[in-house]
Short mmCIF file of C-alpha atoms and ligand atoms in Angstrom, two decimals:
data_model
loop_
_atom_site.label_atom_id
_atom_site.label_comp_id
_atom_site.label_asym_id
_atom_site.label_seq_id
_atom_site.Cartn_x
_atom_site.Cartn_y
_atom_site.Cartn_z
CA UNK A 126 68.23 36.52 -65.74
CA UNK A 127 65.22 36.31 -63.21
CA UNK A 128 61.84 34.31 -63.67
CA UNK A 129 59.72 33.46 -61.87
CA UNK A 130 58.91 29.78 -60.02
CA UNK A 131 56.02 27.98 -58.90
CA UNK A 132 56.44 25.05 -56.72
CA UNK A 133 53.56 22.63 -56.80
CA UNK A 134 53.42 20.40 -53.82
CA UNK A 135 51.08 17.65 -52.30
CA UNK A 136 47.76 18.75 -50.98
CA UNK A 137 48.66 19.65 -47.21
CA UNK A 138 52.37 19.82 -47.57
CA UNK A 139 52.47 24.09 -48.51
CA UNK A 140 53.44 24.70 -45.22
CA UNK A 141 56.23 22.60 -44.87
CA UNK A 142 57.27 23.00 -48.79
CA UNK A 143 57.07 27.15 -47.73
CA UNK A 144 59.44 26.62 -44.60
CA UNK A 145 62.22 24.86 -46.73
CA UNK A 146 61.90 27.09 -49.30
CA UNK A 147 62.42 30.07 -46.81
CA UNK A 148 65.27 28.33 -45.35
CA UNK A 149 66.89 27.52 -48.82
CA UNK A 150 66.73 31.57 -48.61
CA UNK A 151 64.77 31.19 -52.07
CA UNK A 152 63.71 34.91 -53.34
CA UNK A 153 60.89 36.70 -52.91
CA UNK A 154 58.59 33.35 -51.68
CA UNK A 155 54.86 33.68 -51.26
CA UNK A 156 53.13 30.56 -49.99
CA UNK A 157 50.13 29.94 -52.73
CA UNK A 158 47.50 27.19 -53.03
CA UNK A 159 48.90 24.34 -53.90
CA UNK A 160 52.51 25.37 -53.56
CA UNK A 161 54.82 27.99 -53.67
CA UNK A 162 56.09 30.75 -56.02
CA UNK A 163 59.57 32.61 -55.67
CA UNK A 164 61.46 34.69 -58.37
CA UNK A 165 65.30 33.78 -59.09
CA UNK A 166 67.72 32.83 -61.43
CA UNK A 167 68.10 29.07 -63.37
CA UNK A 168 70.87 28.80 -60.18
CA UNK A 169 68.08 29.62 -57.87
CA UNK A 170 65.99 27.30 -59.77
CA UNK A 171 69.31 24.66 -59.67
CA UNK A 172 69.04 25.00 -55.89
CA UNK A 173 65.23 24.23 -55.16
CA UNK A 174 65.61 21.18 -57.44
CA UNK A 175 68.38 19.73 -55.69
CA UNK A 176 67.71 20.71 -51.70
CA UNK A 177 63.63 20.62 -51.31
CA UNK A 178 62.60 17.13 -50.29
CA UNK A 179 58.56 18.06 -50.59
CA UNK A 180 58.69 19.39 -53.67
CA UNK A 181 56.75 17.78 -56.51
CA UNK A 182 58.56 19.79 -59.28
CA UNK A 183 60.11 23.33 -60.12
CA UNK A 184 57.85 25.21 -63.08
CA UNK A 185 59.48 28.24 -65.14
CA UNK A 186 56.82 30.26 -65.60
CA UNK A 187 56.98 31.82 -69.32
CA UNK A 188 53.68 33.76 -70.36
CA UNK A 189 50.52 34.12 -68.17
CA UNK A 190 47.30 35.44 -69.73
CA UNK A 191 43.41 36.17 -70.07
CA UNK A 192 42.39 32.92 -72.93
CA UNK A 193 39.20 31.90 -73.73
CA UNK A 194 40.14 30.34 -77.17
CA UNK A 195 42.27 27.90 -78.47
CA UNK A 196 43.85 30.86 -80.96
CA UNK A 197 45.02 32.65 -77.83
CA UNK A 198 46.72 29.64 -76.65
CA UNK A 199 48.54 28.90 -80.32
CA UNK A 200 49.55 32.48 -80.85
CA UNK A 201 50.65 32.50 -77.16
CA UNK A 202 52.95 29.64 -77.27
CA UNK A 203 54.34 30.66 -80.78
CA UNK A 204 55.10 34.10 -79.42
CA UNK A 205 57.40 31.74 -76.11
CA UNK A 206 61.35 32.05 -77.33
CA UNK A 207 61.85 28.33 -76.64
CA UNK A 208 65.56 28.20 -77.56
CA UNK A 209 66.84 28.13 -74.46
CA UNK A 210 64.92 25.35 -73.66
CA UNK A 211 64.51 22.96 -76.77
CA UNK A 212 66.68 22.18 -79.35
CA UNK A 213 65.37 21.95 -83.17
CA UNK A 214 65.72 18.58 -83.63
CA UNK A 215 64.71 17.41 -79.69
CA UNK A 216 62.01 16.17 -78.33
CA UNK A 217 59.06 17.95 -76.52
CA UNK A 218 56.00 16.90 -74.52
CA UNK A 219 52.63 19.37 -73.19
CA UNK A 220 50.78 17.98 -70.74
CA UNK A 221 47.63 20.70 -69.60
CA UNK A 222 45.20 21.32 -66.30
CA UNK A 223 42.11 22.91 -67.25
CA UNK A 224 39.69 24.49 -64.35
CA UNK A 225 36.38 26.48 -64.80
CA UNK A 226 37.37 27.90 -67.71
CA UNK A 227 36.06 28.51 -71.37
CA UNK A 228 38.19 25.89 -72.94
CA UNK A 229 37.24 22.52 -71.15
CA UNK A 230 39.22 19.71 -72.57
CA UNK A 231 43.00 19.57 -71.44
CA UNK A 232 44.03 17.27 -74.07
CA UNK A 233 42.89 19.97 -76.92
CA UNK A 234 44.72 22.49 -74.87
CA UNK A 235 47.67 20.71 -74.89
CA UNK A 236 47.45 19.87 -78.67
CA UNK A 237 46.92 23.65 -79.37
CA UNK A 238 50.32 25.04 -77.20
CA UNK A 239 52.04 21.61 -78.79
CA UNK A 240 50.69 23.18 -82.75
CA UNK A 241 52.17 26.67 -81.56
CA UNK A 242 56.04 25.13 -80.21
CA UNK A 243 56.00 23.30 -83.40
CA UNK A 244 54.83 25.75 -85.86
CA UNK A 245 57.05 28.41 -84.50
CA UNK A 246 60.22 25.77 -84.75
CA UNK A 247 59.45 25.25 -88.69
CA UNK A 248 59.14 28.84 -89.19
CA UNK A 249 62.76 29.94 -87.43
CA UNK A 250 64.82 26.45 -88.38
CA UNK A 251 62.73 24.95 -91.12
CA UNK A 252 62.71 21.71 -88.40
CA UNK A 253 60.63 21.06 -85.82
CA UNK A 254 61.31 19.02 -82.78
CA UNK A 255 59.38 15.63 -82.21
CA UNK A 256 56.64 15.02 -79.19
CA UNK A 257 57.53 12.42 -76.93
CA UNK A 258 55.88 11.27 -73.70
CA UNK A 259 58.85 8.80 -72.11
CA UNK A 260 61.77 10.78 -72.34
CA UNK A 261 61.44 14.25 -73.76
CA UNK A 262 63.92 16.50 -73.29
CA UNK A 263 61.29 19.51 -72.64
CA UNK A 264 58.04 18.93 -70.70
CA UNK A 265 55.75 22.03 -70.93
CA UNK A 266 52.79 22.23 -68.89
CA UNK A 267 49.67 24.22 -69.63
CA UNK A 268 47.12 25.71 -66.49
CA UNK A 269 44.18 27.08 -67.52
CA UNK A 270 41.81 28.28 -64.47
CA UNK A 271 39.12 31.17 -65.02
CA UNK A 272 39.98 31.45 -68.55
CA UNK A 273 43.52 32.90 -67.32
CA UNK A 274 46.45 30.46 -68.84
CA UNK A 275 50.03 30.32 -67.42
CA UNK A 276 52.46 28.23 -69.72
CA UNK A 277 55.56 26.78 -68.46
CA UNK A 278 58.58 24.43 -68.09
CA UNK A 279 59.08 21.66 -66.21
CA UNK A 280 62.90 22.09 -64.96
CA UNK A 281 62.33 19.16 -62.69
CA UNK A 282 61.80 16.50 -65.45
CA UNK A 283 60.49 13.36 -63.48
CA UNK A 284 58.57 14.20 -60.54
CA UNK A 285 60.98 14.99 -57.29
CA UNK A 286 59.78 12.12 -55.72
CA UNK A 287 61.70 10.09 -57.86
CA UNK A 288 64.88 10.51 -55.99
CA UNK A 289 67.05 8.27 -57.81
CA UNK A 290 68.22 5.67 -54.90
CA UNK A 291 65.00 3.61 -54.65
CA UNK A 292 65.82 0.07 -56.50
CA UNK A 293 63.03 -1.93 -54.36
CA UNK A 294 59.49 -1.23 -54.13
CA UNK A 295 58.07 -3.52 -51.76
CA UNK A 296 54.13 -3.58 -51.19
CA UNK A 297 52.46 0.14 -50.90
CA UNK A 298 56.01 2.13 -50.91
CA UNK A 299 55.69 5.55 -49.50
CA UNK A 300 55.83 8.55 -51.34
CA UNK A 301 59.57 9.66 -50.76
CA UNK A 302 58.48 13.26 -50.47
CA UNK A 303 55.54 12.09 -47.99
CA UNK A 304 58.21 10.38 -45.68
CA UNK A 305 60.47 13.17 -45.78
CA UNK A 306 57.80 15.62 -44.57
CA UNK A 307 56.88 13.30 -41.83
CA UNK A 308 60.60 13.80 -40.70
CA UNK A 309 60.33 16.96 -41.07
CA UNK A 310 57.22 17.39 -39.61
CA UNK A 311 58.31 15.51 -36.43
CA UNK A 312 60.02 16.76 -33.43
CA UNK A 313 63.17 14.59 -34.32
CA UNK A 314 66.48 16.15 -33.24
CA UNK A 315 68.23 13.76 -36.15
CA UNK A 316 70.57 12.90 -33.93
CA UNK A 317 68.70 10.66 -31.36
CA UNK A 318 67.97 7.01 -32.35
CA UNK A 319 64.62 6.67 -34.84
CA UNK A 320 62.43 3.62 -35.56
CA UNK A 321 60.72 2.60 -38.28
CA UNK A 322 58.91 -0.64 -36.72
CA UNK A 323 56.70 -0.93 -40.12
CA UNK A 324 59.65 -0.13 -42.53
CA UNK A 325 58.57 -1.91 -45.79
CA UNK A 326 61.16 -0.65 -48.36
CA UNK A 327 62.71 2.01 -45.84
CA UNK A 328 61.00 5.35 -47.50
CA UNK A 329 61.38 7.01 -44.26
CA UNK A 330 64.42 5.59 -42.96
CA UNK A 331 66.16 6.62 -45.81
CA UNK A 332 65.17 10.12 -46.33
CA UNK A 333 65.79 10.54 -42.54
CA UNK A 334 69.28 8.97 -42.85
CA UNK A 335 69.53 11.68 -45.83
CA UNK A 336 68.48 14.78 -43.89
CA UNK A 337 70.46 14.17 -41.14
CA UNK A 338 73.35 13.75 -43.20
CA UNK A 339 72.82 16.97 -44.87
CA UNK A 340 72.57 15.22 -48.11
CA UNK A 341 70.56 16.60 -50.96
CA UNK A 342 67.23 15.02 -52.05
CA UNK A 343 68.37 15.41 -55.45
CA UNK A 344 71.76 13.92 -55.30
CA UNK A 345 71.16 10.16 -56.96
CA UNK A 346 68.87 12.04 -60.18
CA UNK A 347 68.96 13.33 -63.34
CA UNK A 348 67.06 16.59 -64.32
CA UNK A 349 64.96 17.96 -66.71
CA UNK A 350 66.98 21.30 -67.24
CA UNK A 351 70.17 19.12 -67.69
CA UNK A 352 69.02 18.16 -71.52
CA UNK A 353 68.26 22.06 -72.51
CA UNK A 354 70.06 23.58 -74.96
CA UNK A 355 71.10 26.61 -72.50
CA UNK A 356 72.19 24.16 -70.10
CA UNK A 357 75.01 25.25 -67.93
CA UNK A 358 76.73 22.43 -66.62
CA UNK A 359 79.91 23.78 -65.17
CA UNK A 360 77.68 25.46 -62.69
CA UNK A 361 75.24 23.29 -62.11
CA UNK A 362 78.29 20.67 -61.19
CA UNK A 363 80.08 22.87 -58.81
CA UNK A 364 76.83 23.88 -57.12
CA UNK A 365 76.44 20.23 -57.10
CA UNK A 366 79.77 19.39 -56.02
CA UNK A 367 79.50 21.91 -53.30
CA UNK A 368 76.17 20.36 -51.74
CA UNK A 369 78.11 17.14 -51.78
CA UNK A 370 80.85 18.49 -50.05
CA UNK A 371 78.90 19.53 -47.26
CA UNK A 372 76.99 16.06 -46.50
CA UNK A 373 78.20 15.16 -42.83
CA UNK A 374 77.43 11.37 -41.51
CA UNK A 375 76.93 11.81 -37.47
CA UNK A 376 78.37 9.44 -35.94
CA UNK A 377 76.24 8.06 -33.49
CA UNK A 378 72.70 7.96 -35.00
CA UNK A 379 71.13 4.82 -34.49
CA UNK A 380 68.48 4.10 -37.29
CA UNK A 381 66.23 0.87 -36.53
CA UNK A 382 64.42 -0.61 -39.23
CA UNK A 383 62.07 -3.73 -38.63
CA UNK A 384 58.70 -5.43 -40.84
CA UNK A 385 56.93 -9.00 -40.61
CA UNK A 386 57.98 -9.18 -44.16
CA UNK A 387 61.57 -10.24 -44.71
CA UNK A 388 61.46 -9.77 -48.33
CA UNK A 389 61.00 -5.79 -47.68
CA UNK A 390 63.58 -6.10 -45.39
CA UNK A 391 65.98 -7.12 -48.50
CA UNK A 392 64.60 -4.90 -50.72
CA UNK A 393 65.21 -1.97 -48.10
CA UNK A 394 68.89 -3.01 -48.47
CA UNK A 395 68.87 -3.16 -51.79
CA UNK A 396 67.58 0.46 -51.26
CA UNK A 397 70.24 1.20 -48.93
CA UNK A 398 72.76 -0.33 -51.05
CA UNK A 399 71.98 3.07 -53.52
CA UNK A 400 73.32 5.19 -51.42
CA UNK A 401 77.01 4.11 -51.79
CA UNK A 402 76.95 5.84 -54.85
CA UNK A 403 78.16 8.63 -52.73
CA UNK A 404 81.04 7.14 -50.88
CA UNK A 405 80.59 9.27 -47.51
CA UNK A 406 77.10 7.64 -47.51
CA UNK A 407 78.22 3.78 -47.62
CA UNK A 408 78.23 2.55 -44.41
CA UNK A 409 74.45 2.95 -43.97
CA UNK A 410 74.24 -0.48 -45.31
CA UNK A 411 76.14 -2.10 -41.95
CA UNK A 412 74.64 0.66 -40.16
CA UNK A 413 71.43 0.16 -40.18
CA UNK A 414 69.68 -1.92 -37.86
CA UNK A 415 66.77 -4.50 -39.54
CA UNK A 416 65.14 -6.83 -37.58
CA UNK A 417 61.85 -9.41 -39.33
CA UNK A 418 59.26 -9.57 -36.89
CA UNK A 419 56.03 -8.11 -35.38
CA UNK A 420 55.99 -4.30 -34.62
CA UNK A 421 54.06 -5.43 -31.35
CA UNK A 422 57.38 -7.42 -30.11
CA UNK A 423 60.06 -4.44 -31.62
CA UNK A 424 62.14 -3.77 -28.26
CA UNK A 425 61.75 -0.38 -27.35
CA UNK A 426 64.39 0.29 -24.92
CA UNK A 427 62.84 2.42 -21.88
CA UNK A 428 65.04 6.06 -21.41
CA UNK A 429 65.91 6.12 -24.86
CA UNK A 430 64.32 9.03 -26.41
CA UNK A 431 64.02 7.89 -29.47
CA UNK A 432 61.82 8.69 -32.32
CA UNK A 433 59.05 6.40 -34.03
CA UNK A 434 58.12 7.29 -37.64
CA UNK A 435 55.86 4.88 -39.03
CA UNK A 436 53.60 4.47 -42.23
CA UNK A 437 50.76 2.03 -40.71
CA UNK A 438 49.22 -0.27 -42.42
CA UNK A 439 45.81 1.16 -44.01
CA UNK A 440 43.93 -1.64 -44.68
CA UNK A 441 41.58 -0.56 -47.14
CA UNK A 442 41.08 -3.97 -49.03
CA UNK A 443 37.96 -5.64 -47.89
CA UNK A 444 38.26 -7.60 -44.84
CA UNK A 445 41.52 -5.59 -43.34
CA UNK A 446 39.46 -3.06 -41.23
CA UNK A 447 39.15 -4.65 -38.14
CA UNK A 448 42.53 -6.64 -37.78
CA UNK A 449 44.06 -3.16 -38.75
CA UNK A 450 41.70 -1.29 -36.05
CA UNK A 451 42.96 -3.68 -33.86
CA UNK A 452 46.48 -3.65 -34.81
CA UNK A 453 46.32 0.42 -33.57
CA UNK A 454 44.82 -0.15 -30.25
CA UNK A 455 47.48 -2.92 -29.14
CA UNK A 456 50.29 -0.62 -30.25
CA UNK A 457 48.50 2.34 -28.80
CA UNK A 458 49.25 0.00 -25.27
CA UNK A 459 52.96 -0.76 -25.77
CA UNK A 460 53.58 2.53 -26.66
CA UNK A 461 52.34 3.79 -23.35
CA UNK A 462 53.32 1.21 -21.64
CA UNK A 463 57.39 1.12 -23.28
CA UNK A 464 57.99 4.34 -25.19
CA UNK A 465 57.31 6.94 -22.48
CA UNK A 466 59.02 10.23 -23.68
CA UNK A 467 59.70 8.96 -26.81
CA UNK A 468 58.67 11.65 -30.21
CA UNK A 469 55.94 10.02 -32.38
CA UNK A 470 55.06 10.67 -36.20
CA UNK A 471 52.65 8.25 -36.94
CA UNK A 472 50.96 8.31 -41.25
CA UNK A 473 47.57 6.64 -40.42
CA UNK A 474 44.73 5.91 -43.04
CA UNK A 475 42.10 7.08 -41.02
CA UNK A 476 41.10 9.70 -38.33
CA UNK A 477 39.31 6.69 -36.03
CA UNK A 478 42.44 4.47 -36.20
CA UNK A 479 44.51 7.77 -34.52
CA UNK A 480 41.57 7.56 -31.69
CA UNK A 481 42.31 4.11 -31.37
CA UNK A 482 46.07 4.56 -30.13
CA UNK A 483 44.37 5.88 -27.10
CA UNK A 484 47.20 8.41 -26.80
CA UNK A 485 46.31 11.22 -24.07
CA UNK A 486 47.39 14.14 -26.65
CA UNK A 487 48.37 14.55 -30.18
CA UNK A 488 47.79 16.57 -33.24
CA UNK A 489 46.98 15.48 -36.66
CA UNK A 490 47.54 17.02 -40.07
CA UNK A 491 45.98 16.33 -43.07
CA UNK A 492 47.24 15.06 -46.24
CA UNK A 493 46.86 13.38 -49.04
CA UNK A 494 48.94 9.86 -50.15
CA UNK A 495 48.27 9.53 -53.93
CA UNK A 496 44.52 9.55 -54.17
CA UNK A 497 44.06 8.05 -50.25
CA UNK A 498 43.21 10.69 -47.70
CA UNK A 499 45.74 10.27 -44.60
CA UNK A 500 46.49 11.83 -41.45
CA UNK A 501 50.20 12.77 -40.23
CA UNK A 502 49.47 11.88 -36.19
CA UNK A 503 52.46 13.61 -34.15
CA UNK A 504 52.95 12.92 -30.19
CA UNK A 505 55.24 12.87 -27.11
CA UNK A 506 54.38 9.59 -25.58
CA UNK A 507 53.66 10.44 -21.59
C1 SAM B 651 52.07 0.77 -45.51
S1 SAM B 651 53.37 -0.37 -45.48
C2 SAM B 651 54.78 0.62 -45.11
C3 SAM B 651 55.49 0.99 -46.35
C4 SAM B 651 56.80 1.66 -46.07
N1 SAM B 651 56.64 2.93 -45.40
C5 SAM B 651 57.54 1.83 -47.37
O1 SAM B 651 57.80 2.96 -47.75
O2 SAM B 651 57.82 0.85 -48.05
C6 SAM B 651 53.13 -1.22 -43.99
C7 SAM B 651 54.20 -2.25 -43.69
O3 SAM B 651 53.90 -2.80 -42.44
C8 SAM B 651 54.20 -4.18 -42.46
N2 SAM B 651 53.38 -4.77 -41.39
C9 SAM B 651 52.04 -4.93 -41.33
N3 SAM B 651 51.66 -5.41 -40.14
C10 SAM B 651 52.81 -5.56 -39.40
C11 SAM B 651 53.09 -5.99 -38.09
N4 SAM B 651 52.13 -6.37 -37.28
N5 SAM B 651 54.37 -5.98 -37.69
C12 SAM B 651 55.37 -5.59 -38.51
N6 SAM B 651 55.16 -5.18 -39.77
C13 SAM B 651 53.90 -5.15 -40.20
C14 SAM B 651 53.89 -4.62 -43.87
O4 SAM B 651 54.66 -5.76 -44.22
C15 SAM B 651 54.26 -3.39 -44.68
O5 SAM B 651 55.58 -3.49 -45.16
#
């Protein structure tokens, strides 16, 4: 059976959400604001869950239409067949956007399509399932813009950026689908060595290590589809089996790893450690090399080619600014001074702090890192 997808993704990411979903060869994709759409099967749907590291979730789109009133809404969600996706006796949870429309309060919206699930499980089964916020089986998500409403299904469950190996948090962790789109954003060949001189809990070491083993984002998690009735789990398995199959370690990649904060450095193992839930993937712990210390003394060996991927410091609290501005402009001067031809994807806070690397070219991209503005600062260092 085909539906049809949307993709939400991180303001900034589309681009780079659109060109895995192309290569993923998902259906019938059309880049949108905000995201992406495609049309597939639940196999399809499988697929994007599992492979698409910038991703925020996978929506099953079930009824779109004109609403200006909260009756629309009710009869609209009662009219939904939600079998395939909720049992009678599990447990559900609306959550709703609401944007320039007639209806203006997303909690009543929610309430309303909530009313309609319920009211239409009591009138098939004489039972109706229970709402739940941790935990539901079903997570149904309401978008109201212009008075037009689309109602759907959350396959994903958690948000994808909740990958399932992350056991250590450290101080300001990176988004893990923010680090992999800086390494996918960057010129890295995945093969040549990459350094993370500001590593913190690893974000981006680890999703690198993942992509250029070919291993799924999805492959330590759970999903939301998983607890629906209609659940096919022989397929989903061998798909998943299949993916697993195909992860390949290369055997020379160097991944270097270093922070002034040893306790991150820990944590990043305890991170790393994670990843030995698939065997292939269990000698990253030995393999990776850590190192407690100042980014401005990391060795960079000259002729290496390597890669730097780095979230920087931001230094918003009070007082930070100028030790941070300063921070930039000495490593702006032992990058050109030690890492000539090496690749550079730098996450900065701020546009000025890029200017203060002093680097002769570069481009930036802007994105978005939970609610602070950032700037994805890519370079070959002369
Ligand atoms: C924004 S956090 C990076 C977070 C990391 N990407 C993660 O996902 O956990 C910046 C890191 O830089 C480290 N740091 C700050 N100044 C440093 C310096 N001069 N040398 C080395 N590490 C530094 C901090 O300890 C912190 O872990």
């Amino acid at each position: 059976m085909q539906h049809e997808f949307f993709i939400p993704c991180a303001p900034g990411l589309e681009k780079t959400l659109f060109r895995e979903v192309k290569e993923l060869k998902l259906p019938r994709a059309e880049q949108q604001v905000g995201g992406v759409r495609f049309m597939g099967s639940m196999r399809e749907a499988w697929l994007a869950n599992l492979q698409l590291r910038t991703a925020v979730r996978v929506l099953l789109r079930l009824a779109r239409f004109p609403c200006t009133s909260d009756g629309e809404l009710y009869q609209a969600a009662r009219e939904i067949d939600w079998s395939p996706y909720l049992a009678p006796n599990g447990s559900f949870f609306v959550d709703a956007q609401v944007r320039d429309s007639t209806l203006t309060h997303s909690q009543f919206v929610a309430q309303r399509t909530k009313d309609g699930i319920a009211d239409e499980f009591r009138k098939r089964t004489g039972q109706r399932p229970s709402v739940a916020k941790e935990d539901a089986d079903l997570r149904v998500h309401v978008h109201l813009s212009r008075d037009r409403a689309t109602i759907s299904v959350d396959t994903s469950g958690d948000s994808l950026h909740k990958r399932g190996w992350r056991r250590y948090q450290g101080y300001a962790p990176l988004s893990e689908i923010l680090a992999a789109a800086m390494v996918l954003n960057s010129n890295w060949d995945r093969r040549s060595p990459l350094i993370d001189p500001f590593c913190g809990s690893g974000t981006i070491l680890i999703e690198a290590i993942l992509l250029a083993c070919n291993c799924p984002a999805g492959a330590f998690r759970q999903f939301g589809f998983q607890s629906w009735p209609g659940y096919a789990k022989q397929g989903f398995e061998q798909l998943r089996d299949k993916l697993l199959a195909d992860i390949q370690v290369p055997r020379k990649l160097r991944i270097l790893g270093g922070d002034q904060d040893g306790l991150h450095l820990g944590g990043l193992r305890d991170n790393l450690q994670s990843l030995a839930s698939i065997p292939q993937l269990a000698e990253w712990l030995d393999r990776v090399d850590l190192s407690s210390g100042d980014a401005l003394d990391f060795e960079l060996r000259p002729g290496w080619g390597a890669t730097i991927l780095s979230n920087l410091p931001y230094g918003k609290r009070i007082g930070e600014a100028d030790e941070v501005a300063d921070l930039h402009v000495a490593l702006g001067a032992k990058l050109r001074a030690e890492a000539s031809g090496y690749q550079l994807g730098l996450l900065l806070g701020d546009k000025r702090l890029a200017h203060s690397l002093a680097l002769p070219r570069w481009d930036a991209q802007n994105w978005q890192n939970g609610a602070l503005r950032c700037q994805l600062v890519t370079a070959q260092v002369p």
